[in-house]
Structures are given as C-alpha cells and as structure tokens.
Tab-separated table of C-alpha atoms and ligand atoms in Angstrom:
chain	number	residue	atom	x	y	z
M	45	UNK	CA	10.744	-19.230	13.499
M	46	UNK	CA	8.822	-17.646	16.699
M	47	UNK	CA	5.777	-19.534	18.316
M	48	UNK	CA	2.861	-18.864	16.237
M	49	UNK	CA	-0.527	-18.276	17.729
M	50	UNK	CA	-3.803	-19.851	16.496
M	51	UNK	CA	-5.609	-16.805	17.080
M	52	UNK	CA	-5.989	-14.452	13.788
M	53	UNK	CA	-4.246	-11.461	15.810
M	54	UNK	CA	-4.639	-8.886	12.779
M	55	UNK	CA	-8.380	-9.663	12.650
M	56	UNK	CA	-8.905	-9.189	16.794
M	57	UNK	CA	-6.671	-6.018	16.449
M	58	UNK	CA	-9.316	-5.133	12.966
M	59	UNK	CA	-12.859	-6.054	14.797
M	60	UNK	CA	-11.350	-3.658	17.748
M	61	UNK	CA	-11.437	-6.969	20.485
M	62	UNK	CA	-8.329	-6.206	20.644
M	63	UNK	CA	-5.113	-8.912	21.194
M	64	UNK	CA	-5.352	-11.316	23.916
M	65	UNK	CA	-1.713	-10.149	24.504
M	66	UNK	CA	-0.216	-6.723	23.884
M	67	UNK	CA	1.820	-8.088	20.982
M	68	UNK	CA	0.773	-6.188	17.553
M	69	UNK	CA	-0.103	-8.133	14.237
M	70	UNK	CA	3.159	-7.347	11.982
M	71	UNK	CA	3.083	-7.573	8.317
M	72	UNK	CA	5.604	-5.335	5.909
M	73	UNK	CA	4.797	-3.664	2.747
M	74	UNK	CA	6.270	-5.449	-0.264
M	75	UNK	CA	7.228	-8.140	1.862
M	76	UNK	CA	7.300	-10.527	-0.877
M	77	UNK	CA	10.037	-8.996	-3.299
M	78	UNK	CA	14.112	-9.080	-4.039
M	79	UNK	CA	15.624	-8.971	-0.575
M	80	UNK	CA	14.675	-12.769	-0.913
M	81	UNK	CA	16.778	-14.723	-2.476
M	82	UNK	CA	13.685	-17.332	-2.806
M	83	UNK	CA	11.666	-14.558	-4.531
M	84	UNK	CA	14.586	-13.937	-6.829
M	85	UNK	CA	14.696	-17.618	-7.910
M	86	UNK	CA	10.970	-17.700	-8.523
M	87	UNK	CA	11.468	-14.398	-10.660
M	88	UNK	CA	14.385	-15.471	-12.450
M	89	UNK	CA	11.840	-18.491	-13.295
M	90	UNK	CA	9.198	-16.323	-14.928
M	91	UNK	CA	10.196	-14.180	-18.170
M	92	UNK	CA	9.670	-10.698	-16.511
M	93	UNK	CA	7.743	-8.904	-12.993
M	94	UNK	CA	4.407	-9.001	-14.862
M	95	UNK	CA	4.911	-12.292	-16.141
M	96	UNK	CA	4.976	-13.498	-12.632
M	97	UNK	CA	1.938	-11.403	-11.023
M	98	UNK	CA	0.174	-12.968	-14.078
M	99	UNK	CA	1.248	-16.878	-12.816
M	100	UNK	CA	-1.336	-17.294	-10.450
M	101	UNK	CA	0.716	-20.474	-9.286
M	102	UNK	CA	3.897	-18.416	-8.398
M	103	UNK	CA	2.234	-15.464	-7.311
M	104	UNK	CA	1.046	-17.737	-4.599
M	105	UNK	CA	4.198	-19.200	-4.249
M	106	UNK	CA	6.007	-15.783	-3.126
M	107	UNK	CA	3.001	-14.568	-1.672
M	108	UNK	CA	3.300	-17.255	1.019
M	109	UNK	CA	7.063	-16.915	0.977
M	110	UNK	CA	7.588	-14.641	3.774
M	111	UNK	CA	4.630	-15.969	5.830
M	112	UNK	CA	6.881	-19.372	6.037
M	113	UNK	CA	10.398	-17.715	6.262
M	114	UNK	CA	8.972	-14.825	9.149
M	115	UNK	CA	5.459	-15.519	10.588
M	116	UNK	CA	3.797	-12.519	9.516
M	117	UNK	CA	0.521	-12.337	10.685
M	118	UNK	CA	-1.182	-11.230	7.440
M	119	UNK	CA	0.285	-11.937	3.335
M	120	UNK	CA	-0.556	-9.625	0.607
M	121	UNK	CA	-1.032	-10.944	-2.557
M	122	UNK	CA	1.607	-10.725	-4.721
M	123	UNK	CA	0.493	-8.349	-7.799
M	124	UNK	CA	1.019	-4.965	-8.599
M	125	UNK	CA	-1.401	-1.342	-8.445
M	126	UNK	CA	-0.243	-1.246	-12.761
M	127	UNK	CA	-2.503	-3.862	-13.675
M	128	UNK	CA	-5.537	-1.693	-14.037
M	129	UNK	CA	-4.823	0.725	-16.540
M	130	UNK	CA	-2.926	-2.183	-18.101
M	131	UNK	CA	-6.340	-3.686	-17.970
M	132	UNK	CA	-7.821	-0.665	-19.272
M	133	UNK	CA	-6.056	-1.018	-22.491
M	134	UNK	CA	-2.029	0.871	-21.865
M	135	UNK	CA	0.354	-1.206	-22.681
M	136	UNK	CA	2.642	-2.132	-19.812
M	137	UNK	CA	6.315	-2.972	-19.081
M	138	UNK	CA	8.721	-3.321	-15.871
M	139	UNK	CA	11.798	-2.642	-17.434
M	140	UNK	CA	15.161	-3.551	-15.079
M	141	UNK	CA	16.409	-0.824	-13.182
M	142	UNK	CA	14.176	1.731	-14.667
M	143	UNK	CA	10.692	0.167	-13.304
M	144	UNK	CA	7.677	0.814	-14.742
M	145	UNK	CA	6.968	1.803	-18.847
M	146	UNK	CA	3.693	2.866	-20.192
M	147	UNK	CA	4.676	3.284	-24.165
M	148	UNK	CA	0.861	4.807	-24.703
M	149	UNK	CA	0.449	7.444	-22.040
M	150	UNK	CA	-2.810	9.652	-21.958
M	151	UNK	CA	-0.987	12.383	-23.403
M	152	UNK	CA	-4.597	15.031	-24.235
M	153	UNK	CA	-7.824	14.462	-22.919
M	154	UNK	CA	-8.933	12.586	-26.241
M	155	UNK	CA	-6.155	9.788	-25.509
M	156	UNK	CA	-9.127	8.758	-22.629
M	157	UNK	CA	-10.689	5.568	-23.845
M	158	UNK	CA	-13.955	4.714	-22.401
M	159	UNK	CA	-14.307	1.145	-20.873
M	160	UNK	CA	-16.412	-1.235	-20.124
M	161	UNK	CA	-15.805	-1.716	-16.522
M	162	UNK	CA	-17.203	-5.939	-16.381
M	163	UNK	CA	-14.781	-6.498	-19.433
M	164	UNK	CA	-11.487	-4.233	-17.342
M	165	UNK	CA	-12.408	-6.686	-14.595
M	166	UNK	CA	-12.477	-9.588	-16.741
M	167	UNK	CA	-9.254	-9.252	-18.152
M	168	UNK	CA	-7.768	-9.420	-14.245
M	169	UNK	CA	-8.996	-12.891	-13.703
M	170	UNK	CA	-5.321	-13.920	-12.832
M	171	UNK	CA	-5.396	-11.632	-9.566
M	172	UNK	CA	-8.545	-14.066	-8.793
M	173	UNK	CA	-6.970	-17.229	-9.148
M	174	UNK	CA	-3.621	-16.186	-7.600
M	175	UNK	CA	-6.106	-15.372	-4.537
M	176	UNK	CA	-7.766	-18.863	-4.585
M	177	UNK	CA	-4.704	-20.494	-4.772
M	178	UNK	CA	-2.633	-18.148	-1.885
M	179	UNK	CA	-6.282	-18.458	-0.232
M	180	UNK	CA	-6.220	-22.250	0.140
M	181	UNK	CA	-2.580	-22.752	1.112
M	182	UNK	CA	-2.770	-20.018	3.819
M	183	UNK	CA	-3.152	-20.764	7.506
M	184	UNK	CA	-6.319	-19.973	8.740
M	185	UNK	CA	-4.217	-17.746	11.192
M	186	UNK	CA	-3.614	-15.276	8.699
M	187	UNK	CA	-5.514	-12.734	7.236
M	188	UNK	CA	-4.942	-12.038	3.389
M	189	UNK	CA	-4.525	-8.401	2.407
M	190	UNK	CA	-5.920	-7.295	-1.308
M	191	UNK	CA	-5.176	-4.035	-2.763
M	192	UNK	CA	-5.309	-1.463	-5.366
M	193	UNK	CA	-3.700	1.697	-6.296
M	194	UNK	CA	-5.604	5.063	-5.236
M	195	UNK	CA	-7.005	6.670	-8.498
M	196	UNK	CA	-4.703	9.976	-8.078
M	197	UNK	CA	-1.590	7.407	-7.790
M	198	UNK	CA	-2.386	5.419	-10.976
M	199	UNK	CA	-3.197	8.567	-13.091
M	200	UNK	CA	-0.181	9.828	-11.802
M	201	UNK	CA	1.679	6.902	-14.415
M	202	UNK	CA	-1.044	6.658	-16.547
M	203	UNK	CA	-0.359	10.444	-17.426
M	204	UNK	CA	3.453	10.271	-17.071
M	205	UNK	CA	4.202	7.191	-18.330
M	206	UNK	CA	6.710	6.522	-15.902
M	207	UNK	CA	7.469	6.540	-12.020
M	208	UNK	CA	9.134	9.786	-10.882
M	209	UNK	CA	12.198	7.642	-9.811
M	210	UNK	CA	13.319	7.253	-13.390
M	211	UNK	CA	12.355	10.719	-14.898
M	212	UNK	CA	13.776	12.793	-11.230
M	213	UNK	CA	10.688	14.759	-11.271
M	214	UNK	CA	7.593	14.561	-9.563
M	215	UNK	CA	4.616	13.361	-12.427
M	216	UNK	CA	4.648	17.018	-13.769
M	217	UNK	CA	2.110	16.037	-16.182
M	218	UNK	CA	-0.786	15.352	-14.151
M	219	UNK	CA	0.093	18.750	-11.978
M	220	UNK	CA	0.042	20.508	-15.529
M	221	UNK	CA	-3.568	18.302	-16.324
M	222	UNK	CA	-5.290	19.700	-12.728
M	223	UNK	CA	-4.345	23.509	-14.015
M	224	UNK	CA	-4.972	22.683	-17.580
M	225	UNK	CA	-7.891	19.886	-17.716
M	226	UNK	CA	-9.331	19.873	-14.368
M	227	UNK	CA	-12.320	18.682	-15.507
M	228	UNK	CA	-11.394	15.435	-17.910
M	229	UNK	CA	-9.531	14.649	-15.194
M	230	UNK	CA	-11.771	14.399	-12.900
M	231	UNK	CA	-13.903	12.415	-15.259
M	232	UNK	CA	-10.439	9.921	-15.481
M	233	UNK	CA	-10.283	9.570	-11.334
M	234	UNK	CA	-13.987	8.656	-11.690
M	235	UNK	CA	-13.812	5.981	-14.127
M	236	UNK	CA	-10.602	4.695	-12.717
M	237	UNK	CA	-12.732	4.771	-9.107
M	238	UNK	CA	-15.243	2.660	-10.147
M	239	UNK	CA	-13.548	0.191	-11.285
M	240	UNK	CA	-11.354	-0.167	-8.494
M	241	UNK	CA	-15.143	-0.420	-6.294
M	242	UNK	CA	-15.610	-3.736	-8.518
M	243	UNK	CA	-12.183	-4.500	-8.080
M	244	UNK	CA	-11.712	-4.798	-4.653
M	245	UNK	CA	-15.446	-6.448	-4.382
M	246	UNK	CA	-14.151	-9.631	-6.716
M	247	UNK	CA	-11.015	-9.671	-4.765
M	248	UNK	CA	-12.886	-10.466	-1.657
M	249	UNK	CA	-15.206	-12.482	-3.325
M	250	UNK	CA	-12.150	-14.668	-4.435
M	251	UNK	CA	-11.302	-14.585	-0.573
M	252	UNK	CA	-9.055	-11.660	0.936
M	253	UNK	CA	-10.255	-10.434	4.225
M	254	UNK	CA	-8.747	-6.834	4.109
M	255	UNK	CA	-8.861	-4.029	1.513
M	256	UNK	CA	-5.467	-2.108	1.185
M	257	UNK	CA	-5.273	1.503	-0.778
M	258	UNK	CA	-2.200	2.566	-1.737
M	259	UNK	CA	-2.654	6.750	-1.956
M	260	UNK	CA	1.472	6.857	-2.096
M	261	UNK	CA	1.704	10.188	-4.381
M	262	UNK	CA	-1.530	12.344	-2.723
M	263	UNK	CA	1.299	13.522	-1.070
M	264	UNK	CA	2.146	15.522	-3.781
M	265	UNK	CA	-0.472	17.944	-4.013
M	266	UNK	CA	-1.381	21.043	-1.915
M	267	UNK	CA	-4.192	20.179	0.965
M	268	UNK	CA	-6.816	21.737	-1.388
M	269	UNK	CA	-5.853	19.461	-4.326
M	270	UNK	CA	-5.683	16.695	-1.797
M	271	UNK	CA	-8.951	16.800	-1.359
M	272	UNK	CA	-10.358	17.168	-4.690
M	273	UNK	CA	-8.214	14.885	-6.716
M	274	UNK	CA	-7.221	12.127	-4.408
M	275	UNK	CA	-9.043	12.206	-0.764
M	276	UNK	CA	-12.671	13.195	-2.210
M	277	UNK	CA	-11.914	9.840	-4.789
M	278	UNK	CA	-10.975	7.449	-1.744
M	279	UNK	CA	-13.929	8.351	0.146
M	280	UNK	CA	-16.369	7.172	-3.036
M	281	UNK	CA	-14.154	4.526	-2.804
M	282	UNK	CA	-14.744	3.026	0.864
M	283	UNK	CA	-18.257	4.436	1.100
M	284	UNK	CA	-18.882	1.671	-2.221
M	285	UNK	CA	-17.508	-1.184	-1.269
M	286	UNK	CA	-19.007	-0.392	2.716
M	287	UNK	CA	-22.389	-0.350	1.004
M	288	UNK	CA	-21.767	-3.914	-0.334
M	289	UNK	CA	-19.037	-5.600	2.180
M	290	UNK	CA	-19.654	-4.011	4.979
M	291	UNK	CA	-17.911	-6.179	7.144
M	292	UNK	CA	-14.478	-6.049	5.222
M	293	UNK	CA	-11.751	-3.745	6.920
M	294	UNK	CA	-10.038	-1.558	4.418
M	295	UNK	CA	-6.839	0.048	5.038
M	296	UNK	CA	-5.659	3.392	3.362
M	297	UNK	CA	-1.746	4.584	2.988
M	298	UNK	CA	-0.890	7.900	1.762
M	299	UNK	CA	2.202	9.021	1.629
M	300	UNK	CA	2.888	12.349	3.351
M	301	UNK	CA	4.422	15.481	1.971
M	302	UNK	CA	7.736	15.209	2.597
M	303	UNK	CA	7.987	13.622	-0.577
M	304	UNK	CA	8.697	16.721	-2.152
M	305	UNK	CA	11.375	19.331	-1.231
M	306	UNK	CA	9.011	22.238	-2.229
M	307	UNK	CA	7.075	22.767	0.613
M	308	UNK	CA	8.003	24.555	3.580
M	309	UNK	CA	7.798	22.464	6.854
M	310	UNK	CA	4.560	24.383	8.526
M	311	UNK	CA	2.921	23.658	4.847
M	312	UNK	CA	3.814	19.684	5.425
M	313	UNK	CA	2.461	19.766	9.377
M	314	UNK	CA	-0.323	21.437	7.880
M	315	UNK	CA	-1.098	18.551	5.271
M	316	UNK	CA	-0.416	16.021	7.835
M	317	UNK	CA	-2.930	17.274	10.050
M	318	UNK	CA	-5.593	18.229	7.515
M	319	UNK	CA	-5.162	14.829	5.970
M	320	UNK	CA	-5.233	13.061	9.301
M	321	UNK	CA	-8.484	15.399	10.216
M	322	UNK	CA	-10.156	14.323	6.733
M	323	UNK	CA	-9.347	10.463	7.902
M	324	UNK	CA	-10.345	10.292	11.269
M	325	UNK	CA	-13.637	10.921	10.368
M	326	UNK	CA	-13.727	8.770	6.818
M	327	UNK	CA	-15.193	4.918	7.065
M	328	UNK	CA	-11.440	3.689	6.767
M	329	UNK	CA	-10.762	1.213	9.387
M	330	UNK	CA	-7.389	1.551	9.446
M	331	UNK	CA	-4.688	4.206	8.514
M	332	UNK	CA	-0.986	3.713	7.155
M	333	UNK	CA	1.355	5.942	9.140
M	334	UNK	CA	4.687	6.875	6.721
M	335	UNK	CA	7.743	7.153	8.367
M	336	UNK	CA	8.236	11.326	8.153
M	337	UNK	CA	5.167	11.235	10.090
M	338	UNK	CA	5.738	12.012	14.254
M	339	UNK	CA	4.107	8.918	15.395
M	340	UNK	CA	3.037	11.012	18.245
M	341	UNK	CA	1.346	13.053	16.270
M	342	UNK	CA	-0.503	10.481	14.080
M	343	UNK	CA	-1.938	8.783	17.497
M	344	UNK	CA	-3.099	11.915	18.479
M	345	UNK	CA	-4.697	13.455	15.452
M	346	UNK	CA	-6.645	9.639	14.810
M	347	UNK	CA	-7.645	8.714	17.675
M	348	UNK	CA	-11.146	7.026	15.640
M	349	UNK	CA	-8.948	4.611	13.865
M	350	UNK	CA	-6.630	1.959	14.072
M	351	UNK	CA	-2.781	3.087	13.045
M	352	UNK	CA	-0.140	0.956	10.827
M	353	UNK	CA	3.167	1.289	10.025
M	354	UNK	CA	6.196	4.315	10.719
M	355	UNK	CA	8.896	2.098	10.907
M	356	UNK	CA	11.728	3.715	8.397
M	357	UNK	CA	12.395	0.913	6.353
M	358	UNK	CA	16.176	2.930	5.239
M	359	UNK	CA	16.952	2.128	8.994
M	360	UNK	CA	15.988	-1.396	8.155
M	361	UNK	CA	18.249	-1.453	5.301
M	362	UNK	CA	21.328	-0.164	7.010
M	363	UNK	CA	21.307	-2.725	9.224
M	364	UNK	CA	22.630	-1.129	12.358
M	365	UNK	CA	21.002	-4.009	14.888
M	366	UNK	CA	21.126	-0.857	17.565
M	367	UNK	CA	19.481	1.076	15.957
M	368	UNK	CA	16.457	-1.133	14.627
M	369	UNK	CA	15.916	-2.075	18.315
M	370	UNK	CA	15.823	1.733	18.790
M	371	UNK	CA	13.509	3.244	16.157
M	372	UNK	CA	11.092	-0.063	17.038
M	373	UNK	CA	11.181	0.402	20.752
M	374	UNK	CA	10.667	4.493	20.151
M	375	UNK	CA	7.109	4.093	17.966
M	376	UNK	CA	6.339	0.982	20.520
M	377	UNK	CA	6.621	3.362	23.317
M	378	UNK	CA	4.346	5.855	22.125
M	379	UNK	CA	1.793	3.087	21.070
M	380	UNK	CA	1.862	1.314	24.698
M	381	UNK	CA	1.638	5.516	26.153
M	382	UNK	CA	-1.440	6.112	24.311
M	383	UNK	CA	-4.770	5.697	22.965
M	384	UNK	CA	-3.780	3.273	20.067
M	385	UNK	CA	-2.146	0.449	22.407
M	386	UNK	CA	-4.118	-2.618	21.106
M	387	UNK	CA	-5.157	-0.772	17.917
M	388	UNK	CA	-1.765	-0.735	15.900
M	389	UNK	CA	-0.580	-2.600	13.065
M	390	UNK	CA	3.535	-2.858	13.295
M	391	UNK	CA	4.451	-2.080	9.475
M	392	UNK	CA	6.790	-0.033	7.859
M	393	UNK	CA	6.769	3.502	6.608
M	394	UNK	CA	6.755	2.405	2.940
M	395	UNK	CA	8.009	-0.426	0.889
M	396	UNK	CA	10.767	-2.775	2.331
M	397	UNK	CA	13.958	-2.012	0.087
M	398	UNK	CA	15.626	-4.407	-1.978
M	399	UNK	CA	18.855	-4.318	-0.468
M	400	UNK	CA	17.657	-5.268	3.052
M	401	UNK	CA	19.193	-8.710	4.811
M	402	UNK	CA	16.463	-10.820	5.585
M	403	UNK	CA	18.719	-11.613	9.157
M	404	UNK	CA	17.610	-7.971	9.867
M	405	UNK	CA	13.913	-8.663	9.284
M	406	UNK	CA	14.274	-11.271	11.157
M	407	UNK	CA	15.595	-9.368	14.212
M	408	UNK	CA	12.819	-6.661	14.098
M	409	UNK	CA	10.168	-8.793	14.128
M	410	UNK	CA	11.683	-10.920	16.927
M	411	UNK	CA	12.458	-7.734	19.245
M	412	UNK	CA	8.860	-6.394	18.518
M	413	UNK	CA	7.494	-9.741	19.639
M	414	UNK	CA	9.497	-9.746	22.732
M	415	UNK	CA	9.687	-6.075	23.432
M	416	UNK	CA	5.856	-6.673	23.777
M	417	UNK	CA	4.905	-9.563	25.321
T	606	LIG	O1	3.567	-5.556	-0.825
T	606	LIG	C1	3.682	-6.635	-1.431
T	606	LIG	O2	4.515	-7.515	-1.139
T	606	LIG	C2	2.682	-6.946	-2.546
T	606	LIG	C3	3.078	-6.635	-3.868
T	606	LIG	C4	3.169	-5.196	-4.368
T	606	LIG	C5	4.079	-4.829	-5.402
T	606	LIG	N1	3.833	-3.539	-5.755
T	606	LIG	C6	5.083	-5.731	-5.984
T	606	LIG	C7	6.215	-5.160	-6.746
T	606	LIG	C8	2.419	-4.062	-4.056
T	606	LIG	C9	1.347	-3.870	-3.003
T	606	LIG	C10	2.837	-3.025	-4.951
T	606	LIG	C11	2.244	-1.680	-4.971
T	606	LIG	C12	2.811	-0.646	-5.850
T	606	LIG	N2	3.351	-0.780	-7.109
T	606	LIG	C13	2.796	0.747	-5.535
T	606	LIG	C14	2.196	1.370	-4.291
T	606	LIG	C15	2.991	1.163	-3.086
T	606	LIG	C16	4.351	1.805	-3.061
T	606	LIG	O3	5.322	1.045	-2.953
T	606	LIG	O4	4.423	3.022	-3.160
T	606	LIG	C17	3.395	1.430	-6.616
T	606	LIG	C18	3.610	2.925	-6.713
T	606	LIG	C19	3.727	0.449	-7.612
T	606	LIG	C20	4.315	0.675	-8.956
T	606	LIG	C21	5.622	0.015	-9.108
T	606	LIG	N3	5.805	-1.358	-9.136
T	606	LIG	C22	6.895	0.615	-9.217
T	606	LIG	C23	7.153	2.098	-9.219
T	606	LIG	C24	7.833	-0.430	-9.320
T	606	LIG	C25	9.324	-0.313	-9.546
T	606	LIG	C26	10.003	-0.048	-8.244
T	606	LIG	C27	11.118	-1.024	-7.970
T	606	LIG	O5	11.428	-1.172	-6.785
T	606	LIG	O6	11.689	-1.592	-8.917
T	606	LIG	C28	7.135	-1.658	-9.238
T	606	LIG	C29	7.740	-3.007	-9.297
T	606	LIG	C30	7.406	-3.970	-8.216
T	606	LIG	N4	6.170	-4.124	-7.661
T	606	LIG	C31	8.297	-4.925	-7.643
T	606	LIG	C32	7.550	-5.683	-6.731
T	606	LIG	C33	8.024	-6.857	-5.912
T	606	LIG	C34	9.763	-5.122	-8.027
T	606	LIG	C35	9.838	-5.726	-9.384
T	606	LIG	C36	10.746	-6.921	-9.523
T	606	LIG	O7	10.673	-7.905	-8.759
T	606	LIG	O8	11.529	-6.913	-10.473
C-alpha cells in the first residue's frame, strides 16, 4: 500500500486550492466490482447484484474494499443507476451474463405511471443507510462519491427493457419514442429529473461529498437531440441541487459518440466539441473525459472546469505493464503541459472491466503516484 496523505487531495483538487503536490486524486469507475476476488465472495454471499446494493451492511463492505486494497482517494458507494425506475414501480432483475431485465418496460406512452416523488424516494432508504454506514467507516481522507443515472440513460432501459449489450442494438426504442412521442417523453425525462434533484439532495444529506451523473448513452443521439433530451435535462439537474447545496461538487460523465459506428468521424469531433462547448459553460464542477476523447482536445475545449478520467480501461485489462505506463504517462503529459495541471481527476474512460488483475491496478496507480511526485 503507498503512503497515504492526511490531506483530502480530491476535495483541494474540487475547491480549486489545488494539491499541495502535483500528484492527482485517483479513483476508478466501478472500482468496487468482480475483478476482486473479495467483492466476489461478498456477492456470492448475497442471493443476487440487487440483493447486495440493497444490504446496506455489505454495500459498505465492498464500497470500502478497494479504498483498503489501493488507496483511492475517493469511494463510490456501491449501488446501481437501476434503482430508480425500480423505485418507480418496474420490476427489476440482473440476470448472469445478460445484465440488466426490466419484465414491464414502458412500451406506449400510457405504460407512464405517475409517482409520488417523497414515496420513489422513500422506497430507496437502503442507498441512505449503506451511506451512513460507508460514511462512518471511511477515513476522513476520503471523499465519498454519490450518484445517479442521467434521465436520457435510465429511459434508455426503462424503454428497452434491456442494456444494448444483450439485445446488439443501440435502445432503438427510445430513438423510435423521440420521432414518435417527443412530447410524453419529454414529460418522462422530467419526472425522472426531479426525482433524481431529491435524490442526490438525501444522498448528501446521508453524507456524500460529491454528486456523480452518469450521461453514458447521450452519446447516442445527434448534437441537436443531445441537447434536448439529455444535456437540456442535466442542466435542470445541477442548477436544482446548486440552488439547495451549493457547496457540493457534482461531476458529469457522458459518454462520447464513438459509441456508435453510424456516424462519420467529423459528425463525432463535432459532438465532442459541441458537448464540451455546452459544458464548459454549465455549473458542473467537474467533467468525465471517455477514453475516444483526444485528451488534448478535452483540456482545451474546458478550460472552466476541472477534467476526470481518459484512461482506456481495455489497456488496463490487457495487462501489457508497458503499455499502462505508456497510455498513463501520455494523458499525464498533456495534463502537466496545460491549463488543467492541478485540476484533473486520474480515472478511467469508463467502467473498470471484470477481467482486469488487480496486480495491474495496482501498478497504474503506483506509476501515476510516482510519475508525479
Ligand atoms: O462505480 C462503482 O464502483 C459504483 C457502483 C456502480 C455500479 N453500477 C455497480 C455495478 C455504478 C456507479 C454503476 C452505474 C451504472 N449501472 C451505469 C452507468 C455507468 C456505466 O458503467 O456506464 C449503468 C449503465 C448501469 C447499469 C448496469 N448495471 C448494467 C448495464 C450492468 C450489467 C453490466 C455488467 O458488467 O454485468 C450493471 C451491473 C453492475 N452494476 C455490476 C456492478 C458491480 C456488475 C454486477 C455483478 O456484480 O454481478
């Protein structure tokens, strides 16, 4: 394990002060999950994925998992961006090796139930608790990252049903809903937006210091659509809880278009710098950085905020030691060569994958530290 500092480094890099060293906070997405073989015993304990992010006890127990094994600088609590519209009434499974099942999708516009938002956020009283207890076990060191889903991403499986990895196609039903029922769904993004507001303000309440957004399939949509079904959405979304936290950092990823094969590369340099453009100038604190994305690029188009991730977690995976050392040294040298040196988060581009050797995590983090100091 490397020296750990008393100073909260995420939170000086957050309130802009800036590290007392050049050394960046590091914390991965899904950093708690099955490349662990301690998460895997923990899940093997609990009957099934949801059964366990509704355990507050060993949600907070793999939470804090790779804070003991690695030092990461922040945790995020160990839940998942499904438990809303499972709140909302859908009826929710993780299924092995197909992920996740809605068996009532919103198939028509009168599949919609209404809600009452205090009773939604009633029924997620275990992501509370698994927050006190991760809360009161955590160093004071560390900063504890709460999220949600981005209301385009979770009525992207609320319509489908599924995740695109299982059905090969991109969520055609929600593109077929924006030509077909722009207007209910609109009315869906706003419902699902406010409860996420009240979401994210009980999940500081209950003690997280940082708001997290996962926007991972905006990328889908054309820049136009970005902005009216997912950006316009996240920008209600930070403006609300600003008005009532204003002090809380919050943290946006979205995904960028090279998810999709079908559009051309000047149409994905054009989203990327349109969306970048529309972030600069949002009230997010910080923006996640994808690995597709020229890092470069990124640091120069938002140059207002502070910049996370890029790291391709496939490279992580392979587990070439050479060429970790070179992909981290490459985005670390365009940090240290521009604006953004002291305002970067080291993260990856997306989720850390299952089949990556802890040794290798290991080794990343300990050449980023070192590259750095
Ligand atoms: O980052 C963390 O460590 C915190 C926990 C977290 C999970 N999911 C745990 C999880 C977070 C922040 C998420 C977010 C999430 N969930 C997103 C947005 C971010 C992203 O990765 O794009 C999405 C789209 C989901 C929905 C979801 N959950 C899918 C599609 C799947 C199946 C994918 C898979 O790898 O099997 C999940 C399952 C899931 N969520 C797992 C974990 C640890 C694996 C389930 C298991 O342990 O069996």
């Amino acid at each position: 394990m490397t020296i750990q500092n008393n100073n909260n480094i995420f939170r000086s890099v957050l309130s802009n002060s800036g590290p007392s060293n050049h050394i960046p906070p590091i914390w991965f997405m899904r950093q708690a999950g099955r490349y662990l073989p301690e998460y895997r015993e923990v899940r093997t304990a609990n009957k099934s994925f949801l059964s366990l992010c509704k355990n507050p006890e060993d949600a907070a127990l793999v939470t804090l998992q790779p804070i003991q094994r690695f030092d990461f600088d922040a945790a995020i609590m160990f839940s998942d961006i499904l438990v809303i519209p499972e709140a909302m009434g859908m009826d929710l499974d993780f299924v092995e090796s197909v992920g996740p099942i809605f068996k009532n999708p919103i198939r028509t516009p009168r599949d919609i139930l209404t809600v009452d938002p205090e009773e939604v956020i009633g029924k997620l009283s275990f992501v509370m608790q698994t927050i006190a207890n991760i809360r009161s076990q955590l160093p004071k060191s560390k900063s504890l990252i709460g999220f949600s889903g981005s209301p385009f991403t979770l009525a992207c499986y609320m319509l489908e049903g599924r995740s695109n990895k299982s059905t090969g196609n991109n969520f055609p039903n929600i593109s077929r809903w924006i030509s077909e029922h722009p207007e209910d769904l609109v009315k869906l993004l706003q419902t699902v937006s406010q409860l996420i507001v009240q979401y994210a303000i009980k999940q500081i309440e209950s003690g997280v210091d940082v708001i997290m957004l996962f926007d991972t399939w905006g990328g889908l949509l054309t820049d136009e659509d970005y902005r009216k079904y997912s950006f316009r959405f996240l920008e209600d979304i930070v403006h609300n809880i600003k008005l009532i936290k204003p002090k809380i950092p919050v943290i946006v990823f979205t995904k960028s278009q090279h998810v999709t094969e079908k559009y051309s590369i000047s149409q994905q340099q054009s989203f990327v710098n349109n969306m970048h453009n529309m972030m600069n100038i949002s009230q997010f604190d910080v923006i996640g950085v994808d690995h597709n994305i020229d890092m470069a690029i990124a640091s120069q188009n938002l140059s207002n905020k502070i910049i996370q991730g890029n790291f391709n977690p496939n490279i992580l995976a392979e587990g070439n030691q050479h060429a970790i050392k070179q992909e981290a040294k490459k985005i670390l040298d365009i940090i240290y060569n521009s604006q953004h040196q002291g305002r970067y988060i080291f993260n990856l581009g997306h989720g850390i994958l299952p089949n990556t050797d802890p040794k290798n995590v290991q080794y990343l983090i300990d050449f980023v530290r070192s590259y750095s100091a």
